[in-house]
Tab-separated table of C-alpha atoms and ligand atoms in Angstrom:
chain	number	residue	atom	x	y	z
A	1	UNK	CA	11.498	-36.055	-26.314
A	2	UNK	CA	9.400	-33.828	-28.844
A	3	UNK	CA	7.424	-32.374	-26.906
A	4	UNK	CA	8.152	-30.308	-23.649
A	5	UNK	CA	5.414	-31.508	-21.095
A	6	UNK	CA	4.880	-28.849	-18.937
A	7	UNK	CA	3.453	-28.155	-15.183
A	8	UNK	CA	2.554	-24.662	-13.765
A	9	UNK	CA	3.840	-24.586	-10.227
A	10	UNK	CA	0.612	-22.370	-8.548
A	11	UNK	CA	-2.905	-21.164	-9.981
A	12	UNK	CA	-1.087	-17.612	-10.160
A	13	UNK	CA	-3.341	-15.086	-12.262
A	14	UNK	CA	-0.232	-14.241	-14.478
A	15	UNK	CA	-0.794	-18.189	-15.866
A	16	UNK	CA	-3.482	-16.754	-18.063
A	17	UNK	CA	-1.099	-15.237	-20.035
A	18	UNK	CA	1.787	-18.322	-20.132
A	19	UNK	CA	-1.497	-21.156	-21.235
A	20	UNK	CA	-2.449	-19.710	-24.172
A	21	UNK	CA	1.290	-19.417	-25.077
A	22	UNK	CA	2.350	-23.002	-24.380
A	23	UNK	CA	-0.441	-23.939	-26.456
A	24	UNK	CA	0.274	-22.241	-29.141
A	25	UNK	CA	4.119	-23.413	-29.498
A	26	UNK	CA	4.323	-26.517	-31.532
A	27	UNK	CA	6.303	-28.206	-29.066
A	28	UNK	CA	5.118	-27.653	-25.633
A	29	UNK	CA	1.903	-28.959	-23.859
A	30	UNK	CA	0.198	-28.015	-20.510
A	31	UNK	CA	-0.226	-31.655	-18.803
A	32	UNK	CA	-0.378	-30.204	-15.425
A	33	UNK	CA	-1.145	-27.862	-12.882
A	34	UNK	CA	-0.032	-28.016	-8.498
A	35	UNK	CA	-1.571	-25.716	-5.829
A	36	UNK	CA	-1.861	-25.910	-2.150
A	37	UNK	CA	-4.937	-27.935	-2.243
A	38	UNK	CA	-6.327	-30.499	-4.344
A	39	UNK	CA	-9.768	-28.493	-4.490
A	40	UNK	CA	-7.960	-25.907	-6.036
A	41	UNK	CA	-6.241	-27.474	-8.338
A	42	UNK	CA	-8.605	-29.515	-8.850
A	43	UNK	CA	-10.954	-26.435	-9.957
A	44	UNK	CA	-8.215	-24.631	-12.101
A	45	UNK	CA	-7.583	-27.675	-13.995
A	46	UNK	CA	-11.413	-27.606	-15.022
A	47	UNK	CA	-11.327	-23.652	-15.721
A	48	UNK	CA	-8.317	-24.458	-17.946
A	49	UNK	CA	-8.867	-28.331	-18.754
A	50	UNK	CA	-5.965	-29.173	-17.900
A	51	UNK	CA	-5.067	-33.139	-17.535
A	52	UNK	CA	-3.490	-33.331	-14.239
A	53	UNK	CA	-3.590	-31.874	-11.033
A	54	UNK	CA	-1.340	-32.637	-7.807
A	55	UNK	CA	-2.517	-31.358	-4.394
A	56	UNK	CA	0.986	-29.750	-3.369
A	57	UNK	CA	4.169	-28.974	-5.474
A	58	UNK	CA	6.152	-31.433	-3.968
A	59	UNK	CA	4.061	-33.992	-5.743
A	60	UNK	CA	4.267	-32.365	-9.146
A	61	UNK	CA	7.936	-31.913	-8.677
A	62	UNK	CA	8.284	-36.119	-7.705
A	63	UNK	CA	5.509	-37.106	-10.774
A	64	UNK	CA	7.001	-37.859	-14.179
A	65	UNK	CA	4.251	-35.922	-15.600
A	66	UNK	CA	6.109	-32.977	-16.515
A	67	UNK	CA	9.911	-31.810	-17.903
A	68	UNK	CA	9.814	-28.461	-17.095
A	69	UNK	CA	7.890	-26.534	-14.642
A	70	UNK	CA	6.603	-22.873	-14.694
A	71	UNK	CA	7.070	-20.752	-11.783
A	72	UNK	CA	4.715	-18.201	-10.886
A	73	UNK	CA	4.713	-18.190	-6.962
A	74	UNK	CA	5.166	-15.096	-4.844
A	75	UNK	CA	8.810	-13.411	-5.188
A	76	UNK	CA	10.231	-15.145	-1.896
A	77	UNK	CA	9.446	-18.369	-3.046
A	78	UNK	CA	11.213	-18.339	-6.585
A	79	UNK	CA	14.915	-19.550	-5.117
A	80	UNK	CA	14.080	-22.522	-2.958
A	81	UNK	CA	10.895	-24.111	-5.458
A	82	UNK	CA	13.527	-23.312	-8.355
A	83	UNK	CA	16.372	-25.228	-6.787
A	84	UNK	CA	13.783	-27.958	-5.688
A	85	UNK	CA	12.435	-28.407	-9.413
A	86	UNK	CA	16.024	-28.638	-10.570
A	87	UNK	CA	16.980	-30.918	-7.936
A	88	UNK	CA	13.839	-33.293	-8.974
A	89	UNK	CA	14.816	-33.477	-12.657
A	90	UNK	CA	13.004	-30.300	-14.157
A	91	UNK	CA	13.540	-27.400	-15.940
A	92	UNK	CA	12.411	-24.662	-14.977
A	93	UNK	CA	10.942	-21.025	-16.463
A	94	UNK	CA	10.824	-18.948	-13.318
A	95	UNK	CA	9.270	-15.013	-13.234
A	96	UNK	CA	10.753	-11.982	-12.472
A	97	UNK	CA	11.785	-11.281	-10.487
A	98	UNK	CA	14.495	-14.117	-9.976
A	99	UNK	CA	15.118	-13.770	-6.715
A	100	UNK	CA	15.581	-10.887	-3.853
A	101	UNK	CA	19.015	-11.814	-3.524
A	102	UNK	CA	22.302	-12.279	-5.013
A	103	UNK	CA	23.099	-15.478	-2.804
A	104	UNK	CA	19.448	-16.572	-3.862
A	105	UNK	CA	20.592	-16.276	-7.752
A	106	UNK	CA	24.072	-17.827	-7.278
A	107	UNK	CA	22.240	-20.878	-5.890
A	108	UNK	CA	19.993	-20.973	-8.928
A	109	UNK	CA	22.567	-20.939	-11.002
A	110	UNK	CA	24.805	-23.553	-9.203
A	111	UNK	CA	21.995	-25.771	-9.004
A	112	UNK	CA	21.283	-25.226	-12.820
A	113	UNK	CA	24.836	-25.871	-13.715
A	114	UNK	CA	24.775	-29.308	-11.313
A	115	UNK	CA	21.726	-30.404	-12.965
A	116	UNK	CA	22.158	-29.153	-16.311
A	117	UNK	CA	18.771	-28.823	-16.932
A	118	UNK	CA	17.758	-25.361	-18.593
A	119	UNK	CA	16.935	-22.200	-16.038
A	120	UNK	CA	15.492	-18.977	-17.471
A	121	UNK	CA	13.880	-15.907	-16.079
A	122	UNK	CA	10.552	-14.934	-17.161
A	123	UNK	CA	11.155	-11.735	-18.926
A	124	UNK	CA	8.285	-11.899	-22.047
A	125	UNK	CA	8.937	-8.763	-23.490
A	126	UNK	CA	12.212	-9.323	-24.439
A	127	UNK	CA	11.570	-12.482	-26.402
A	128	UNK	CA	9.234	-10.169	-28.392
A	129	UNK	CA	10.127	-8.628	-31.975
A	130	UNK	CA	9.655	-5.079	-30.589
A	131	UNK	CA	12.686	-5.494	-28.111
A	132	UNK	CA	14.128	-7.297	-31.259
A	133	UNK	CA	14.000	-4.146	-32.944
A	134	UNK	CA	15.016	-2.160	-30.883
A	135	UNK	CA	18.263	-4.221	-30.023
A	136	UNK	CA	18.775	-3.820	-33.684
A	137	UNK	CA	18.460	-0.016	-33.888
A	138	UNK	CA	21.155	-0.067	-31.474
A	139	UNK	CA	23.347	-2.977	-32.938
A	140	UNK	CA	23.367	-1.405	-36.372
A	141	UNK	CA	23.994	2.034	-34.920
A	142	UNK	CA	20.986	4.095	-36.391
A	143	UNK	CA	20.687	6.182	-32.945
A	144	UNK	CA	24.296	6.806	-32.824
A	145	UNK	CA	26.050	6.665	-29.479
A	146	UNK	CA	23.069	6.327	-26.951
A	147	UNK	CA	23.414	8.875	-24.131
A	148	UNK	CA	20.307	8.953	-22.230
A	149	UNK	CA	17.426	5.987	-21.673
A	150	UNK	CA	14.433	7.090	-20.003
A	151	UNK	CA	11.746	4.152	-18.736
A	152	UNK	CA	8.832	3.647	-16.648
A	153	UNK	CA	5.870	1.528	-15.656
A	154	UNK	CA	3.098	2.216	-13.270
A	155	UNK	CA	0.213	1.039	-12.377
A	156	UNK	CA	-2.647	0.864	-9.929
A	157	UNK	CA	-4.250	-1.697	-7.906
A	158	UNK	CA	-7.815	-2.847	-8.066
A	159	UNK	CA	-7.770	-3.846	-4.406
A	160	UNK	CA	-4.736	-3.342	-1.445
A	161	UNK	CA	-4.878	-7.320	-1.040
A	162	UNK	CA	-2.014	-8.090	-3.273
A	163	UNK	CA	1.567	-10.065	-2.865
A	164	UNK	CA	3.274	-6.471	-4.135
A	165	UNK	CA	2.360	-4.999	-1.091
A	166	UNK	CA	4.114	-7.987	1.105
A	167	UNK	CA	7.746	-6.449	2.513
A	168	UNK	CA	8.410	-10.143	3.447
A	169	UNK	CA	7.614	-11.633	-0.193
A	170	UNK	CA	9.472	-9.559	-1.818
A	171	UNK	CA	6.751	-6.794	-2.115
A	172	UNK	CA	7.473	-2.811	-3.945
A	173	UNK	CA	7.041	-1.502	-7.054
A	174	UNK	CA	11.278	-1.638	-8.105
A	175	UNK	CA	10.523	-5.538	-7.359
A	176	UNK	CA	7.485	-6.032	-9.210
A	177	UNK	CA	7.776	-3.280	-12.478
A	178	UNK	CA	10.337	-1.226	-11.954
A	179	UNK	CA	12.646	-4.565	-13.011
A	180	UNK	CA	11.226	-3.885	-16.497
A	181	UNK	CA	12.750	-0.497	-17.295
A	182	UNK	CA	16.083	-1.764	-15.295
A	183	UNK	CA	16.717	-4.582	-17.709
A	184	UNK	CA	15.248	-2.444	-20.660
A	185	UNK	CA	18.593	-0.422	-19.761
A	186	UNK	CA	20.592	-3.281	-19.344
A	187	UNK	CA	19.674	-5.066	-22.213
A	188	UNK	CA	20.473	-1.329	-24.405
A	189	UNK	CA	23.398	-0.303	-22.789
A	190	UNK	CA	24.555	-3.669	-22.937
A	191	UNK	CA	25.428	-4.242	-18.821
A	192	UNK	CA	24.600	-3.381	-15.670
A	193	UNK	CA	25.082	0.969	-14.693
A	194	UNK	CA	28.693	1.072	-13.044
A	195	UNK	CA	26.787	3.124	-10.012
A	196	UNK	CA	23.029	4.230	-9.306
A	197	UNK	CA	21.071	6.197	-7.165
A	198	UNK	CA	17.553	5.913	-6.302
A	199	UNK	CA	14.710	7.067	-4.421
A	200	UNK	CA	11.618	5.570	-2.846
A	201	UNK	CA	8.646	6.434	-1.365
A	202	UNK	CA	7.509	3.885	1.245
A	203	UNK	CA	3.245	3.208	1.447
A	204	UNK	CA	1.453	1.859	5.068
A	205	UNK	CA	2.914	-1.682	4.519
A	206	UNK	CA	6.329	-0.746	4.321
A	207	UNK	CA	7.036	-1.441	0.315
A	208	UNK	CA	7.984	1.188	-2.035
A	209	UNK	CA	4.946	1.995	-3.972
A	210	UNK	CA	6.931	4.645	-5.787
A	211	UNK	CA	10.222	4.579	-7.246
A	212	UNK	CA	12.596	6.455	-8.904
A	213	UNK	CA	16.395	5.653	-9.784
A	214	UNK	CA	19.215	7.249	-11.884
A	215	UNK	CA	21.787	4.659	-13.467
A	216	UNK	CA	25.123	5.679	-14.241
A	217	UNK	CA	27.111	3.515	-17.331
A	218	UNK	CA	30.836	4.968	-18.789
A	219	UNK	CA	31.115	7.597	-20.979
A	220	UNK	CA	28.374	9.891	-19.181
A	221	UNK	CA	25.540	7.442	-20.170
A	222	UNK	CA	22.434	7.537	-17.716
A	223	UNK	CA	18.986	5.784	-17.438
A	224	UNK	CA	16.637	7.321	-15.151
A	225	UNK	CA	13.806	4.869	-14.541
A	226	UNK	CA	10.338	4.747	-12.306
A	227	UNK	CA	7.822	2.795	-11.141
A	228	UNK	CA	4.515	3.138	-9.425
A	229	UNK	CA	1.551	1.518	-7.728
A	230	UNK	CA	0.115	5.342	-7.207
A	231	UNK	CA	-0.343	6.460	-10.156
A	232	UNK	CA	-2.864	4.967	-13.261
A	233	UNK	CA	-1.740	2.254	-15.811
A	234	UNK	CA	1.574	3.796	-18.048
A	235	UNK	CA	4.370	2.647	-19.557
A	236	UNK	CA	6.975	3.982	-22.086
A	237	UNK	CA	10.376	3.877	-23.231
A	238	UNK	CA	12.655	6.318	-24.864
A	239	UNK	CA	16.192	6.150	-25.817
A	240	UNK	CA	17.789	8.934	-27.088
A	241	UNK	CA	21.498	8.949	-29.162
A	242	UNK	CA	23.907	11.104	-30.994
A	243	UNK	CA	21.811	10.304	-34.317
A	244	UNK	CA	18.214	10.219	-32.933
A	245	UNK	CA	15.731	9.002	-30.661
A	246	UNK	CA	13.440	6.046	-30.047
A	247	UNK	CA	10.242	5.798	-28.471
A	248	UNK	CA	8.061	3.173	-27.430
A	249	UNK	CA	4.631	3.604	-25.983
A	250	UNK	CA	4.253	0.056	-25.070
A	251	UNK	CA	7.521	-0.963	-24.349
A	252	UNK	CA	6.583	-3.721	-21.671
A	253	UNK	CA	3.057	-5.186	-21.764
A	254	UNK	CA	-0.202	-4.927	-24.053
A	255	UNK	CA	2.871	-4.597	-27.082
A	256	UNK	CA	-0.020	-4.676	-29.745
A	257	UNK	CA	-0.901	-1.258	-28.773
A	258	UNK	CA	2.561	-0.299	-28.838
A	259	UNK	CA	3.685	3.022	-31.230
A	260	UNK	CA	7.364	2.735	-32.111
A	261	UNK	CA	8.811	5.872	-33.582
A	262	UNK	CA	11.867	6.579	-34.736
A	263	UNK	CA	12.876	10.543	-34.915
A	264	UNK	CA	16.174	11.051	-37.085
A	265	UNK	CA	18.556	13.846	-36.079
A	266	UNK	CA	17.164	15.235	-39.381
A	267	UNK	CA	13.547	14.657	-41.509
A	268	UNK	CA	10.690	13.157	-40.661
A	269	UNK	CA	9.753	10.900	-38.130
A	270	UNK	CA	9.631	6.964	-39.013
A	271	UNK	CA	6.556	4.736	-37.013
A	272	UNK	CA	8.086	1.500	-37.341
A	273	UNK	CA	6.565	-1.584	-37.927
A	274	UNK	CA	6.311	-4.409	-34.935
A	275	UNK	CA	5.798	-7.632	-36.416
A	276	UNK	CA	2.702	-8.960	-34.563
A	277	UNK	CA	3.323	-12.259	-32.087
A	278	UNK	CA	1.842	-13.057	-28.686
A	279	UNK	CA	4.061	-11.476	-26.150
A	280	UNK	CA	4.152	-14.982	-23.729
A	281	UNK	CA	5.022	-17.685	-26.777
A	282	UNK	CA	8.513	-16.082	-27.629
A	283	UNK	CA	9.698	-16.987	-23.982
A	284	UNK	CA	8.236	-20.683	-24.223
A	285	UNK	CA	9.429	-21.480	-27.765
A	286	UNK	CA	13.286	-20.273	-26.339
A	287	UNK	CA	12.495	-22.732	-23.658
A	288	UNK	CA	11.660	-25.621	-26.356
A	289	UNK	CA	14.836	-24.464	-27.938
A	290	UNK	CA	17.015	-24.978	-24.880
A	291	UNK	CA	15.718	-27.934	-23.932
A	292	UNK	CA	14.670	-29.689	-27.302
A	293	UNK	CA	17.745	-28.652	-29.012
A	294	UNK	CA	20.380	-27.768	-26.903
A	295	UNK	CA	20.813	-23.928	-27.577
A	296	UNK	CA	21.566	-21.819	-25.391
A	297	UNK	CA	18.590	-19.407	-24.136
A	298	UNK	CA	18.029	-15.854	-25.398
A	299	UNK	CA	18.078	-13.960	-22.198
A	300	UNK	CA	21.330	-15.728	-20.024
A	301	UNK	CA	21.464	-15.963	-16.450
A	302	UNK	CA	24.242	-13.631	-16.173
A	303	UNK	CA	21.610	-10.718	-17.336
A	304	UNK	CA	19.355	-12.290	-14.997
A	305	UNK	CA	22.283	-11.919	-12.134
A	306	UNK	CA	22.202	-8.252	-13.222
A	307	UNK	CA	18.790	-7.334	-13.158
A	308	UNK	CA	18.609	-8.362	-9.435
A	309	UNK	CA	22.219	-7.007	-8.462
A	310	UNK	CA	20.778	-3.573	-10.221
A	311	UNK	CA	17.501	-3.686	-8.036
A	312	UNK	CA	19.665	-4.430	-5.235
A	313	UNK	CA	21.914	-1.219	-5.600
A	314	UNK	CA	19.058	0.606	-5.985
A	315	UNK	CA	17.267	-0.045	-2.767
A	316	UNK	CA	20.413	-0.044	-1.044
A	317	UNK	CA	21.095	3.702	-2.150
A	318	UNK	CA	17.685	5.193	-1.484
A	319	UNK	CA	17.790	3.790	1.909
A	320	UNK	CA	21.042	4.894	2.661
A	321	UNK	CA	20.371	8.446	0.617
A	322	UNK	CA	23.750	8.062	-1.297
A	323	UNK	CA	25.033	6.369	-4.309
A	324	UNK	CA	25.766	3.095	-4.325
A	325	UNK	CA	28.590	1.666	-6.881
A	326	UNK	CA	27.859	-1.707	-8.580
B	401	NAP	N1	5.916	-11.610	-16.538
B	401	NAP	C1	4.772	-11.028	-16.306
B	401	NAP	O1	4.120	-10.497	-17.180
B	401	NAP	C2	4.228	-11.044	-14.896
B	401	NAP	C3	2.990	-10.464	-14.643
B	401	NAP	C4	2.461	-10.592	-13.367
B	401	NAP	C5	3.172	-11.234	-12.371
B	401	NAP	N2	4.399	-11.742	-12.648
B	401	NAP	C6	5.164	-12.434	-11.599
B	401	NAP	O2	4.511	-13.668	-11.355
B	401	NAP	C7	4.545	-13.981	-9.969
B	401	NAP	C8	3.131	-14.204	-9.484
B	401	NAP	O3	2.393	-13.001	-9.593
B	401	NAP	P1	0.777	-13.032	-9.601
B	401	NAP	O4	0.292	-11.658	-9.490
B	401	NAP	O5	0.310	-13.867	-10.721
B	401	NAP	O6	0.533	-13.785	-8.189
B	401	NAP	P2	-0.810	-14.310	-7.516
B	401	NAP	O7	-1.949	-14.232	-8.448
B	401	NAP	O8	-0.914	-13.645	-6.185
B	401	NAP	O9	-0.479	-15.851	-7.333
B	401	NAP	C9	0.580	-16.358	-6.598
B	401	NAP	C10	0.333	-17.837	-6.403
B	401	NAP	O10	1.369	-18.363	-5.595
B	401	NAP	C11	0.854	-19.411	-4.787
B	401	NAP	N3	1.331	-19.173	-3.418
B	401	NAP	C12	2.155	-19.997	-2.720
B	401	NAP	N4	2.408	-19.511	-1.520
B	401	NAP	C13	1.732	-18.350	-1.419
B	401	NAP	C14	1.593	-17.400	-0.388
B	401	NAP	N5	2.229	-17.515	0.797
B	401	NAP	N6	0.815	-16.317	-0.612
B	401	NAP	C15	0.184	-16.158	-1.790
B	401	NAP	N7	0.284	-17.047	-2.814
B	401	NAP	C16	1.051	-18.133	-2.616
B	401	NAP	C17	-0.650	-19.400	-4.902
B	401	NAP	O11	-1.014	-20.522	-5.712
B	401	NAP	P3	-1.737	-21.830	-5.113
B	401	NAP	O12	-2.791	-21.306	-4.170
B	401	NAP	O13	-2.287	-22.462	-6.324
B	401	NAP	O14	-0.711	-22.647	-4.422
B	401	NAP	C18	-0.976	-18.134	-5.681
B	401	NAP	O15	-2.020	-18.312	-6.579
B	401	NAP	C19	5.293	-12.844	-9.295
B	401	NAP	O16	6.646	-13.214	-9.130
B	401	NAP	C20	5.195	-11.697	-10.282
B	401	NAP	O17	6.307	-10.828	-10.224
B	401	NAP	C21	4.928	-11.667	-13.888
């Protein structure tokens, strides 16, 4: 194989962000697309020209059309069309988040490690040479030892009919961006927080359309991170150490906006560089590495387990009002 044919598994609006990108890698093309009706696939495959179209998923996943499939269905459905793509013969990319629950992810995994067929989680931004950097400010020790990370992403809605507002598909704003500034966190403070507590303000259809949680690591470290459907487009990152601080503006999404600064414990401030790269290829080119070459993909599913066991402990404590230990 030299190329990585691949099939998008719904006509989810976040595609338009994953086509350009498996264009653009050398070693990936978009043969097809599957929705719940052939008119609709049928219709997105024009939009997009894109080759082939298959009326239901199930067909896509049977067809030999396509290695690896990209999943972009609601949250609920991630686990079971996952282990169904694996269990027909593909690999799969599959968005964040994973899955709602551990048992979900375990089965993931297990069916991953039966197949052995590569399984990543969609997580763009930290494919992308800002995250790079900042994994290197830590690795080489230029903020010191890293006390505090603070991290959030909001946004609004243009209209209430939305998937995020779903409690049964996973719906909330911890779900759908707060999992951003929890595996920003993660990925810095290298693991998951040993306990957390968080907060949550509930809308009409029962999701949390605020959210705000306190992560505790060893040695006194803490990330406090939000996340909003109230509140107007915003996103930032800032992680503060015995040597100096870094901040992001963009930290998460529209990256080529993004001001990275670094502020010493002493002189003046530095505004770093970010090379400049689409923010969706770096995720499909680690795919074409795991699958075309064998390696081992960037972001591992034990992260991945993480990210969701985090989320979990979160809700769990601002239901319960009380800290809940990882
Ligand atoms: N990484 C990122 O930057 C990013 C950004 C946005 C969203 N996401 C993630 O991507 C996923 C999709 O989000 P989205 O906003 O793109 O979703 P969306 O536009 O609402 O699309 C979801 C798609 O899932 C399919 N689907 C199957 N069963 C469904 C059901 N019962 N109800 C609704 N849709 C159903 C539909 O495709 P068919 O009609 O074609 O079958 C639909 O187009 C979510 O997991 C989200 O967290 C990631």
């Amino acid at each position: 194989m030299e190329k990585v044919r691949w099939g998008l598994l719904s006509t989810a609006n976040i595609n338009r962000r994953v086509i350009p990108a498996i264009r653009q890698s050398a070693r990936g093309e978009l043969t097809a697309v599957a929705s719940r009706s052939q008119e609709s696939a049928d219709s997105y495959a024009q939009h997009w020209d894109i080759p082939q179209t298959f009326a239901s998923y199930e067909a896509m996943l049977a067809s030999d059309a396509v290695d690896a499939v990209y999943i972009s269905l609601p949250n609920h459905l991630h686990a079971d069309w996952t282990v169904r793509a694996l269990q027909a013969g593909k690999h799969v990319l599959c968005e964040k988040p994973f899955a709602l629950t551990l048992a979900d992810v375990d089965r993931m995994i297990a069916a991953a490690n039966d197949t052995r067929l590569v399984l990543a989680e969609a997580f763009m931004y930290r494919h992308h040479p800002q995250m790079k950097l900042v994994e290197a400010f830590v690795r080489d020790g230029r903020l010191g030892d890293i006390s505090l990370i603070q991290s959030v992403f909001n946004f609004q809605f243009k209209s209430r009919d939305n998937i995020r507002l779903i409690p049964e598909y996973g719906g909330g704003s911890l779900w759908d961006v707060g999992i951003y500034p929890v595996s920003f966190a993660q990925c810095v403070m290298g693991g998951p927080p040993d306990w957390v507590f968080g907060f949550q303000h509930l809308g009409a259809s029962g999701v949390d359309e605020f959210f705000a949680g306190q992560l505790h690591y060893g040695n006194g470290r803490v990330a406090q991170i939000s996340s909003s459907f109230l509140t107007p487009f915003h996103t930032r990152s800032v992680v503060v150490g015995t040597k100096g601080r870094l901040r992001m503006s963009r930290p998460f999404t529209n990256v080529e906006e993004s001001e990275m600064v670094f502020y010493p414990d002493s002189g003046e401030p530095e505004y770093v560089d970010i090379p400049e790269e689409p923010l969706y290829l770096g995720e499909i080119e680690d795919m074409h590495t795991a699958i075309l070459d064998g390696r081992p993909t960037y972001l591992t599913l034990a992260e991945t387990r993480n990210h969701v066991r985090t989320v979990l402990a979160l809700y769990e404590s601002a239901a319960a009002g009380k800290p809940v230990f990882l």
